[in-house]
mmCIF file of C-alpha atoms in Angstrom:
data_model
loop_
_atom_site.group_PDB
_atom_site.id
_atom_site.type_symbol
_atom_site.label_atom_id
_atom_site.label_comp_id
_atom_site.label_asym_id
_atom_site.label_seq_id
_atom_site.Cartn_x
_atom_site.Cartn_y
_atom_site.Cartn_z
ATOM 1 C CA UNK A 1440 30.013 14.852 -45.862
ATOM 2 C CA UNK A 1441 26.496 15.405 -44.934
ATOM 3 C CA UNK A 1442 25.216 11.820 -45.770
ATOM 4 C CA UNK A 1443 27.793 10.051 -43.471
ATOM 5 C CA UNK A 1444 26.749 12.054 -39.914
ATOM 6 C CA UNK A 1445 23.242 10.754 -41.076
ATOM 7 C CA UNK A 1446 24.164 7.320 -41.727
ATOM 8 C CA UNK A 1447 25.999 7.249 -38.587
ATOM 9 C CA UNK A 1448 23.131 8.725 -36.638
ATOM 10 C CA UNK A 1449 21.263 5.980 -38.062
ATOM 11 C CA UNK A 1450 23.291 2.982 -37.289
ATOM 12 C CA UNK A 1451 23.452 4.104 -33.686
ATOM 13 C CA UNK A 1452 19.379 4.464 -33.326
ATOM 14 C CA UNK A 1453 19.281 1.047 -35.008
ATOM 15 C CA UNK A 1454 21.872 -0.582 -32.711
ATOM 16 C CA UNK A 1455 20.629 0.758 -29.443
ATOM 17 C CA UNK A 1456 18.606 -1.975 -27.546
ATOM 18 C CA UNK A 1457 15.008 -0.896 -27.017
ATOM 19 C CA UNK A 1458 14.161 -1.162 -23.557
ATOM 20 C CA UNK A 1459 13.212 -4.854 -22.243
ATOM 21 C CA UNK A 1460 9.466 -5.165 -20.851
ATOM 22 C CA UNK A 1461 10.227 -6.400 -17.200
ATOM 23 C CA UNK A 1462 9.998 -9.798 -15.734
ATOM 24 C CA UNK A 1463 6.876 -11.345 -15.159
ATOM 25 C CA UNK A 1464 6.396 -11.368 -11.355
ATOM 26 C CA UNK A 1465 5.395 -14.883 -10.269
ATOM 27 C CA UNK A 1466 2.260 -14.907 -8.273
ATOM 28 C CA UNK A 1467 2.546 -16.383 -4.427
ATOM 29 C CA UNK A 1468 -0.193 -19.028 -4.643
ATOM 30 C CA UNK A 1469 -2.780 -18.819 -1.949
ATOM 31 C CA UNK A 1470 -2.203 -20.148 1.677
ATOM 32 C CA UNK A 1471 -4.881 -22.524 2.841
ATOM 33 C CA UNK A 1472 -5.016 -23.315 6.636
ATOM 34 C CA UNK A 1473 -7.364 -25.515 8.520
ATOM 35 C CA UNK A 1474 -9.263 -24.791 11.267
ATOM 36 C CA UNK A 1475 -6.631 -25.428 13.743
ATOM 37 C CA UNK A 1476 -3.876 -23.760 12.235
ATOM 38 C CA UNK A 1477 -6.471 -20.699 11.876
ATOM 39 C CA UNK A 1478 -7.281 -20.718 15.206
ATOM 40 C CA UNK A 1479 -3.485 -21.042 16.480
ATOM 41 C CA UNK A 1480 -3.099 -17.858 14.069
ATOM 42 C CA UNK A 1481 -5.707 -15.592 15.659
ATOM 43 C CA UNK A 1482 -4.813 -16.928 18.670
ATOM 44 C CA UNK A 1483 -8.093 -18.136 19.461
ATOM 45 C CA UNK A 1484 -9.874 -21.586 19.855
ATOM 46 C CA UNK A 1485 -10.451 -24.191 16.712
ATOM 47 C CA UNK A 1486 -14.522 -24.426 18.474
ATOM 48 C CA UNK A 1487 -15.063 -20.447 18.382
ATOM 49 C CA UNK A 1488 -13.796 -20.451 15.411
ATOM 50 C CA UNK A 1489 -16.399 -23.464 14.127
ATOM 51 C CA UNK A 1490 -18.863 -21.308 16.394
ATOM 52 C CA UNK A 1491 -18.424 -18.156 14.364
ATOM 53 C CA UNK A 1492 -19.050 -20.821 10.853
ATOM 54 C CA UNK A 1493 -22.335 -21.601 12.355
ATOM 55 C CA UNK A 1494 -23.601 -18.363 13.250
ATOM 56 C CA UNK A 1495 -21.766 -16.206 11.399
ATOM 57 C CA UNK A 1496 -19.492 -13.020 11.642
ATOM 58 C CA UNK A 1497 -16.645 -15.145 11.507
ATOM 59 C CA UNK A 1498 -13.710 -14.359 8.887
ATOM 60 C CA UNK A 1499 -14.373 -15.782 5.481
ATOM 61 C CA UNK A 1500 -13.874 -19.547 4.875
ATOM 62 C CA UNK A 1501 -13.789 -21.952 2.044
ATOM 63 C CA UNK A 1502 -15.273 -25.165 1.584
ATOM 64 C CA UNK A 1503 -13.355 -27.946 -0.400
ATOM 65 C CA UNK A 1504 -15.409 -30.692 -0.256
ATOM 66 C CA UNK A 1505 -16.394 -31.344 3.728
ATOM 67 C CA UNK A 1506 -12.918 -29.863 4.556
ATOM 68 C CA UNK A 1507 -13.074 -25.735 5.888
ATOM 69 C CA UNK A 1508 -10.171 -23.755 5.271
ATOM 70 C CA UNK A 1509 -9.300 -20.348 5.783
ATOM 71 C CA UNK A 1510 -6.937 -18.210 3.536
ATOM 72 C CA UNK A 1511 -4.678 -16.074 5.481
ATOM 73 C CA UNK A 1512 -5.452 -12.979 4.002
ATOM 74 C CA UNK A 1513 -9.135 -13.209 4.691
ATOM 75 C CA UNK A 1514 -7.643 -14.113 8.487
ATOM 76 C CA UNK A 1515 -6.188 -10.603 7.991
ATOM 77 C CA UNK A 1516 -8.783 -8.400 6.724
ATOM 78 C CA UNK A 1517 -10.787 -9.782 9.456
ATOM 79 C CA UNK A 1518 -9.245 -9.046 12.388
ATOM 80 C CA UNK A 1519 -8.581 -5.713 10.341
ATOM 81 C CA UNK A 1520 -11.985 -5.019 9.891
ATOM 82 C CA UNK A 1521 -12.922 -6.002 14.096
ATOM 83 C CA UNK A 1522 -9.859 -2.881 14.819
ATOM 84 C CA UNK A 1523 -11.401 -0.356 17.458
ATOM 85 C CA UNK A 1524 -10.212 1.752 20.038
ATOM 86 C CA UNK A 1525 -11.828 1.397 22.960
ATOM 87 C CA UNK A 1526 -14.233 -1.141 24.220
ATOM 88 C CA UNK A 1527 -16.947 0.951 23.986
ATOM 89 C CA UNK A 1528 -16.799 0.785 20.305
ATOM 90 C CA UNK A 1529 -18.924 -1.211 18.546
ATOM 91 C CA UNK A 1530 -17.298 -3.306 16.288
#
């Protein structure tokens, strides 16, 4: 019977799953570290780092209030961005 291989056919394309969208990936929320925990990161001092606020060329901060903090990946493209290979490079 010609009408039953269709009907078949037909059931199966109904009753296949369709393909699940995937999981929502839950975003890491942003890591906020003071000035001291900054500094302990680069491995420098809490006052250059307040030194390079003042005057600049310092990595990116944020200001909550009175309170500085630093997010790490701004730590990161900073120290990036300050990669040379010789000391005679300006940075």
């Amino acid at each position: 019977m010609p009408g039953f291989s269709w009907i078949n056919q037909e059931l199966f394309v109904m009753r296949t799953p369709l393909p699940s969208s995937p999981a929502p990936v839950a975003s890491t929320p942003e890591e906020y570290l003071t000035r001291q925990e900054a500094a302990e990161y680069l491995k420098l001092s809490a006052s250059h780092l307040a030194k390079l606020a003042v005057t600049g060329g310092g990595p990116l901060m944020c200001r909550l209030g009175r309170a500085v903090r630093y997010r790490r990946r701004d730590l990161d493209a900073w120290t990036s961005a300050g990669a040379c290979r010789s000391t005679s490079e300006a940075a």
